[in-house]
Amino acid sequence: MTQPPVPGRGAGAEPAPGAGLPGGAAGRRSDRDARLAAFAQGGPGDSRPPNSALAETLEELSGPGWRCDGATDDELIGLLGRWQALESWAAAGKLGVLRELIRRRARPGIRGQDIPAHGDLPDAWEEGLDHEISAALAISLPAADKLVGLAWDLQARLPGVGAKLADGTIDLLKARIIADELSVLDDEQAALAEKLILGELAGKTPGQVGRLAAQAECTVDPDGARKRRERAERDEARVRFWRDHGGAAALAGYGLPTDAALAAHASVNARAEEYKAAGAGPGATMDQLRVLAYLDLLNSVSAAARIARAAGAGAAQSGGDPETSQPPGPADSENPRYGGPGGPGDGGPRDGDGGGPHGGGPGDAAGGSVPALAARVNLTVPLATLLGLGDRPGAGHGLGPLDPDLARDLAATAAGSPHSQWCVTMTDSSGVTIAHGCARPARNRANTPPPRNRDGPWAFTPGDGPGPPGGYGTWVLTLPGGRELTVKLGPVPVTGCDHRHESHGYQPGDTLRHLVEVRDGECTFPTCSRHARGCDFEHAIPHDQGGRTCACNGGARSRKCHRVKQSRGWTVTQPRPGWHRWTTPAGRSYTQGPMQYQV
Ligand SMILES: [Zn+2]
Ligand SMILES: [Zn+2]
Ligand SMILES: [Zn+2]
């Protein structure tokens, strides 16, 4: 939650010590608003139900900069509590409006049969509702799904909890915790459990509220805890990879079976102890050794290999031999292949979730058209960074920005793998793709020796002969170690389209599909972050209605967004190639432009 800014607040303006105590300076001010007294503990204002009149009063009493002139500390705490009650009231209003949308988006019954309902709320609604909410509130699709589900729950199954939210007794988080805890119960059991806890909720923290709800669940359904666990193993099973605060990566599993997870945790600890005993991480904390053990187990690095490698590194360190302080060769085989097709890096985050910020920083366009170099799987590095001409950050899908040194290291690692595929994407100053070429082994240099020096210089130089008409010429990309690749740069249609890769059938050709993936980057629904490689190529104007199979009519759509786009009331158009305009059943429209790569 963000705090509102407090203009003009400085150290010198703090209240004098003693303000607010009986007889304190603030309490005796003659110009203070008489309504403040009601907000002292036990006063009528302290428990006043949240509504628009309360909001108006609080705004007036809080005053400019929220300085709450004249209020005692006791009254200040009263105002704080009522602002919180207003938050809950506003949340209840938001959920109430969501319920009206649920009614309006009720899924039509099959052959005139009514779909089951709880009171006036239907039990099923159109899949596109999540998309409408996600785009309108700028939240992820899974978050929209949860919010819609909560809105339904708080009237259909747990109206008492809904009322406690509306009157400010609990906040949205606590309401969500209760709904989650009681979700495995049938309607009748849920009603019983709700009755058990409703009177106990005031003044409880979210953790305490969760325990109350879990106890009530056990009381009305002793098997509930087991059902809940089994459902979590089924519904929450996922491995997530993301960029954590500070730029390091995080990798976590959810919905794990408890026995196997306990065994895995014990294995990590045992391996870490082994490293400690063997001195494999001098100076490393146990947490650092556990991280090493965790990754080694996942990457199939044996304890013996790790310990031998650590011993080697130790010798090099103590020997101070400049020759051996180069990254050791065998390390390559232990590293994940960042650029390899289907390699360990090839796991994009799930649809609409988990994607960190991608590219898109409004970088300073000092270099004008800056070619960016992309390892095709998940790594984008500005060419200037590789060539040592600049220090601009790279990016990895789901990883967000990578600092220049890390980007160079990852690119060097990828260059050491024969499985890496390289593409060169030229962007304009805002990071939008304008030209692209896929690197292929240079034909006349088929016998280039394998790379020896991972830290050797990169090069990107004009190739022999002129480029194709309308193209951007042929270039040679030299990887560290001397391997040379040929790159034919051609335009990517983002403003106009000469239909050069149009296919006359329904299916796009490989080049067209790839160019659209590079241009769009991700699913073209604005709040969906499914990587374009995992998306369908979809026609904005359907092929059977005359839509071209071309970059100017094609876009990346995740399977889910593709289904929604084809459902009742939705349309997608491309006002310009690469600009996808989605119109919802409510008539609102949202436009997603081309991918903005880091520049
Ligand atoms: Zn390519
Ligand atoms: Zn076209
Ligand atoms: Zn999507």
PDB file of C-alpha atoms in Angstrom, residues 153-306:
ATOM      1  CA  ASP A 153     -18.124 -15.808  -2.412  1.00  0.00           C
ATOM      2  CA  LEU A 154     -18.906 -12.812  -0.204  1.00  0.00           C
ATOM      3  CA  GLN A 155     -22.496 -12.787  -1.292  1.00  0.00           C
ATOM      4  CA  ALA A 156     -23.240 -16.320  -2.452  1.00  0.00           C
ATOM      5  CA  ARG A 157     -21.602 -18.229   0.385  1.00  0.00           C
ATOM      6  CA  LEU A 158     -20.301 -15.879   3.056  1.00  0.00           C
ATOM      7  CA  PRO A 159     -22.641 -12.866   3.190  1.00  0.00           C
ATOM      8  CA  GLY A 160     -21.828 -12.299   6.859  1.00  0.00           C
ATOM      9  CA  VAL A 161     -18.144 -11.867   6.067  1.00  0.00           C
ATOM     10  CA  GLY A 162     -19.155  -9.555   3.208  1.00  0.00           C
ATOM     11  CA  ALA A 163     -21.103  -7.432   5.702  1.00  0.00           C
ATOM     12  CA  LYS A 164     -18.131  -7.285   8.085  1.00  0.00           C
ATOM     13  CA  LEU A 165     -16.036  -5.982   5.214  1.00  0.00           C
ATOM     14  CA  ALA A 166     -18.614  -3.357   4.323  1.00  0.00           C
ATOM     15  CA  ASP A 167     -18.893  -2.122   7.944  1.00  0.00           C
ATOM     16  CA  GLY A 168     -15.112  -1.880   8.327  1.00  0.00           C
ATOM     17  CA  THR A 169     -14.682  -4.647  10.932  1.00  0.00           C
ATOM     18  CA  ILE A 170     -12.270  -6.511   8.659  1.00  0.00           C
ATOM     19  CA  ASP A 171     -10.310  -5.496   5.583  1.00  0.00           C
ATOM     20  CA  LEU A 172     -10.110  -7.046   2.132  1.00  0.00           C
ATOM     21  CA  LEU A 173      -7.089  -9.199   2.997  1.00  0.00           C
ATOM     22  CA  LYS A 174      -8.855 -10.765   5.983  1.00  0.00           C
ATOM     23  CA  ALA A 175     -12.003 -11.366   3.945  1.00  0.00           C
ATOM     24  CA  ARG A 176      -9.877 -13.119   1.345  1.00  0.00           C
ATOM     25  CA  ILE A 177      -8.145 -15.259   3.989  1.00  0.00           C
ATOM     26  CA  ILE A 178     -11.483 -16.395   5.401  1.00  0.00           C
ATOM     27  CA  ALA A 179     -12.914 -17.152   1.953  1.00  0.00           C
ATOM     28  CA  ASP A 180      -9.783 -19.149   1.047  1.00  0.00           C
ATOM     29  CA  GLU A 181      -9.824 -21.114   4.302  1.00  0.00           C
ATOM     30  CA  LEU A 182     -13.500 -22.004   3.976  1.00  0.00           C
ATOM     31  CA  SER A 183     -13.386 -22.696   0.244  1.00  0.00           C
ATOM     32  CA  VAL A 184     -13.291 -26.502   0.577  1.00  0.00           C
ATOM     33  CA  LEU A 185     -16.511 -26.569   2.607  1.00  0.00           C
ATOM     34  CA  ASP A 186     -19.885 -27.085   0.996  1.00  0.00           C
ATOM     35  CA  ASP A 187     -22.377 -24.224   1.269  1.00  0.00           C
ATOM     36  CA  GLU A 188     -24.045 -25.505   4.403  1.00  0.00           C
ATOM     37  CA  GLN A 189     -20.758 -26.128   6.217  1.00  0.00           C
ATOM     38  CA  ALA A 190     -19.444 -22.739   5.107  1.00  0.00           C
ATOM     39  CA  ALA A 191     -22.513 -21.051   6.576  1.00  0.00           C
ATOM     40  CA  LEU A 192     -21.952 -22.886   9.882  1.00  0.00           C
ATOM     41  CA  ALA A 193     -18.266 -21.995   9.991  1.00  0.00           C
ATOM     42  CA  GLU A 194     -19.035 -18.381   9.186  1.00  0.00           C
ATOM     43  CA  LYS A 195     -21.493 -18.233  12.064  1.00  0.00           C
ATOM     44  CA  LEU A 196     -18.824 -19.558  14.442  1.00  0.00           C
ATOM     45  CA  ILE A 197     -16.311 -16.804  13.680  1.00  0.00           C
ATOM     46  CA  LEU A 198     -18.312 -13.694  12.781  1.00  0.00           C
ATOM     47  CA  GLY A 199     -18.424 -12.365  16.347  1.00  0.00           C
ATOM     48  CA  GLU A 200     -14.715 -12.962  16.911  1.00  0.00           C
ATOM     49  CA  LEU A 201     -13.193 -11.044  14.015  1.00  0.00           C
ATOM     50  CA  ALA A 202     -12.877  -7.517  15.427  1.00  0.00           C
ATOM     51  CA  GLY A 203      -9.344  -6.580  16.433  1.00  0.00           C
ATOM     52  CA  LYS A 204      -7.737  -9.743  15.030  1.00  0.00           C
ATOM     53  CA  THR A 205      -4.655  -9.707  12.775  1.00  0.00           C
ATOM     54  CA  PRO A 206      -4.766 -11.513   9.432  1.00  0.00           C
ATOM     55  CA  GLY A 207      -2.828 -14.428  10.972  1.00  0.00           C
ATOM     56  CA  GLN A 208      -5.280 -14.671  13.863  1.00  0.00           C
ATOM     57  CA  VAL A 209      -8.241 -14.437  11.486  1.00  0.00           C
ATOM     58  CA  GLY A 210      -6.735 -17.275   9.423  1.00  0.00           C
ATOM     59  CA  ARG A 211      -6.363 -19.472  12.503  1.00  0.00           C
ATOM     60  CA  LEU A 212      -9.942 -18.741  13.592  1.00  0.00           C
ATOM     61  CA  ALA A 213     -11.232 -19.711  10.172  1.00  0.00           C
ATOM     62  CA  ALA A 214      -9.096 -22.877  10.080  1.00  0.00           C
ATOM     63  CA  GLN A 215     -10.419 -23.903  13.489  1.00  0.00           C
ATOM     64  CA  ALA A 216     -13.999 -23.313  12.394  1.00  0.00           C
ATOM     65  CA  GLU A 217     -13.343 -25.345   9.264  1.00  0.00           C
ATOM     66  CA  CYS A 218     -12.040 -28.257  11.366  1.00  0.00           C
ATOM     67  CA  THR A 219     -15.032 -28.014  13.682  1.00  0.00           C
ATOM     68  CA  VAL A 220     -17.635 -28.281  10.936  1.00  0.00           C
ATOM     69  CA  ASP A 221     -15.641 -30.654   8.712  1.00  0.00           C
ATOM     70  CA  PRO A 222     -12.868 -32.637  10.427  1.00  0.00           C
ATOM     71  CA  ASP A 223     -11.650 -33.824   6.999  1.00  0.00           C
ATOM     72  CA  GLY A 224     -11.476 -30.281   5.629  1.00  0.00           C
ATOM     73  CA  ALA A 225      -7.772 -29.812   6.270  1.00  0.00           C
ATOM     74  CA  ARG A 226      -6.919 -32.939   4.283  1.00  0.00           C
ATOM     75  CA  LYS A 227      -9.235 -31.942   1.400  1.00  0.00           C
ATOM     76  CA  ARG A 228      -7.723 -28.499   1.355  1.00  0.00           C
ATOM     77  CA  ARG A 229      -4.204 -29.917   1.226  1.00  0.00           C
ATOM     78  CA  GLU A 230      -5.095 -32.298  -1.596  1.00  0.00           C
ATOM     79  CA  ARG A 231      -6.695 -29.519  -3.543  1.00  0.00           C
ATOM     80  CA  ALA A 232      -3.678 -27.279  -3.064  1.00  0.00           C
ATOM     81  CA  GLU A 233      -1.437 -30.046  -4.413  1.00  0.00           C
ATOM     82  CA  ARG A 234      -3.683 -30.262  -7.443  1.00  0.00           C
ATOM     83  CA  ASP A 235      -4.458 -26.594  -8.094  1.00  0.00           C
ATOM     84  CA  GLU A 236      -1.357 -24.800  -6.906  1.00  0.00           C
ATOM     85  CA  ALA A 237       1.270 -27.107  -8.390  1.00  0.00           C
ATOM     86  CA  ARG A 238       3.706 -24.887 -10.194  1.00  0.00           C
ATOM     87  CA  VAL A 239       7.347 -23.915 -10.387  1.00  0.00           C
ATOM     88  CA  ARG A 240       7.907 -20.211 -10.512  1.00  0.00           C
ATOM     89  CA  PHE A 241      10.989 -18.388 -11.671  1.00  0.00           C
ATOM     90  CA  TRP A 242      11.259 -14.649 -11.258  1.00  0.00           C
ATOM     91  CA  ARG A 243      13.546 -11.754 -10.604  1.00  0.00           C
ATOM     92  CA  ASP A 244      13.630 -10.955  -6.942  1.00  0.00           C
ATOM     93  CA  HIS A 245      14.374  -7.615  -5.272  1.00  0.00           C
ATOM     94  CA  GLY A 246      17.944  -6.564  -5.952  1.00  0.00           C
ATOM     95  CA  GLY A 247      18.183  -8.359  -9.276  1.00  0.00           C
ATOM     96  CA  ALA A 248      18.959 -11.894  -8.105  1.00  0.00           C
ATOM     97  CA  ALA A 249      16.771 -14.693  -9.422  1.00  0.00           C
ATOM     98  CA  ALA A 250      14.326 -16.780  -7.442  1.00  0.00           C
ATOM     99  CA  LEU A 251      13.080 -20.271  -8.152  1.00  0.00           C
ATOM    100  CA  ALA A 252      10.352 -21.822  -6.064  1.00  0.00           C
ATOM    101  CA  GLY A 253       7.924 -24.728  -6.171  1.00  0.00           C
ATOM    102  CA  TYR A 254       4.319 -24.513  -4.964  1.00  0.00           C
ATOM    103  CA  GLY A 255       1.644 -27.069  -4.224  1.00  0.00           C
ATOM    104  CA  LEU A 256       4.248 -29.703  -3.405  1.00  0.00           C
ATOM    105  CA  PRO A 257       3.290 -33.004  -1.791  1.00  0.00           C
ATOM    106  CA  THR A 258       4.447 -32.616   1.808  1.00  0.00           C
ATOM    107  CA  ASP A 259       6.395 -35.873   2.082  1.00  0.00           C
ATOM    108  CA  ALA A 260       8.402 -35.333  -1.093  1.00  0.00           C
ATOM    109  CA  ALA A 261       9.014 -31.687  -0.219  1.00  0.00           C
ATOM    110  CA  LEU A 262      10.313 -32.633   3.222  1.00  0.00           C
ATOM    111  CA  ALA A 263      12.643 -35.195   1.661  1.00  0.00           C
ATOM    112  CA  ALA A 264      13.875 -32.649  -0.892  1.00  0.00           C
ATOM    113  CA  HIS A 265      14.500 -30.084   1.819  1.00  0.00           C
ATOM    114  CA  ALA A 266      16.482 -32.663   3.793  1.00  0.00           C
ATOM    115  CA  SER A 267      18.533 -33.448   0.668  1.00  0.00           C
ATOM    116  CA  VAL A 268      19.395 -29.790   0.213  1.00  0.00           C
ATOM    117  CA  ASN A 269      20.481 -29.535   3.849  1.00  0.00           C
ATOM    118  CA  ALA A 270      22.512 -32.751   3.666  1.00  0.00           C
ATOM    119  CA  ARG A 271      24.274 -31.599   0.486  1.00  0.00           C
ATOM    120  CA  ALA A 272      25.028 -28.223   2.061  1.00  0.00           C
ATOM    121  CA  GLU A 273      26.506 -29.961   5.119  1.00  0.00           C
ATOM    122  CA  GLU A 274      28.617 -32.060   2.789  1.00  0.00           C
ATOM    123  CA  TYR A 275      29.959 -28.913   1.106  1.00  0.00           C
ATOM    124  CA  LYS A 276      30.684 -27.352   4.463  1.00  0.00           C
ATOM    125  CA  ALA A 277      32.552 -30.435   5.699  1.00  0.00           C
ATOM    126  CA  ALA A 278      34.609 -30.552   2.492  1.00  0.00           C
ATOM    127  CA  GLY A 279      35.333 -26.833   2.617  1.00  0.00           C
ATOM    128  CA  ALA A 280      33.599 -26.360  -0.735  1.00  0.00           C
ATOM    129  CA  GLY A 281      32.546 -22.817   0.036  1.00  0.00           C
ATOM    130  CA  PRO A 282      35.143 -21.093   2.130  1.00  0.00           C
ATOM    131  CA  GLY A 283      33.580 -18.163   3.919  1.00  0.00           C
ATOM    132  CA  ALA A 284      30.086 -19.034   2.684  1.00  0.00           C
ATOM    133  CA  THR A 285      27.195 -19.005   5.137  1.00  0.00           C
ATOM    134  CA  MET A 286      25.011 -22.083   5.507  1.00  0.00           C
ATOM    135  CA  ASP A 287      22.265 -20.276   3.570  1.00  0.00           C
ATOM    136  CA  GLN A 288      24.661 -19.649   0.682  1.00  0.00           C
ATOM    137  CA  LEU A 289      25.743 -23.314   0.748  1.00  0.00           C
ATOM    138  CA  ARG A 290      22.097 -24.398   0.714  1.00  0.00           C
ATOM    139  CA  VAL A 291      21.467 -22.265  -2.367  1.00  0.00           C
ATOM    140  CA  LEU A 292      24.494 -23.861  -4.041  1.00  0.00           C
ATOM    141  CA  ALA A 293      23.281 -27.330  -3.041  1.00  0.00           C
ATOM    142  CA  TYR A 294      19.732 -26.586  -4.259  1.00  0.00           C
ATOM    143  CA  LEU A 295      20.940 -25.496  -7.694  1.00  0.00           C
ATOM    144  CA  ASP A 296      23.500 -28.283  -7.989  1.00  0.00           C
ATOM    145  CA  LEU A 297      20.830 -30.876  -7.231  1.00  0.00           C
ATOM    146  CA  LEU A 298      18.510 -29.369  -9.837  1.00  0.00           C
ATOM    147  CA  ASN A 299      21.281 -29.025 -12.438  1.00  0.00           C
ATOM    148  CA  SER A 300      22.591 -32.544 -11.809  1.00  0.00           C
ATOM    149  CA  VAL A 301      25.984 -31.352 -10.581  1.00  0.00           C
ATOM    150  CA  SER A 302      27.387 -34.067  -8.353  1.00  0.00           C
ATOM    151  CA  ALA A 303      28.808 -33.289  -4.922  1.00  0.00           C
ATOM    152  CA  ALA A 304      32.155 -34.721  -6.066  1.00  0.00           C
ATOM    153  CA  ALA A 305      32.279 -32.360  -9.073  1.00  0.00           C
ATOM    154  CA  ARG A 306      31.422 -29.339  -6.956  1.00  0.00           C
TER     155      ARG A 306
END
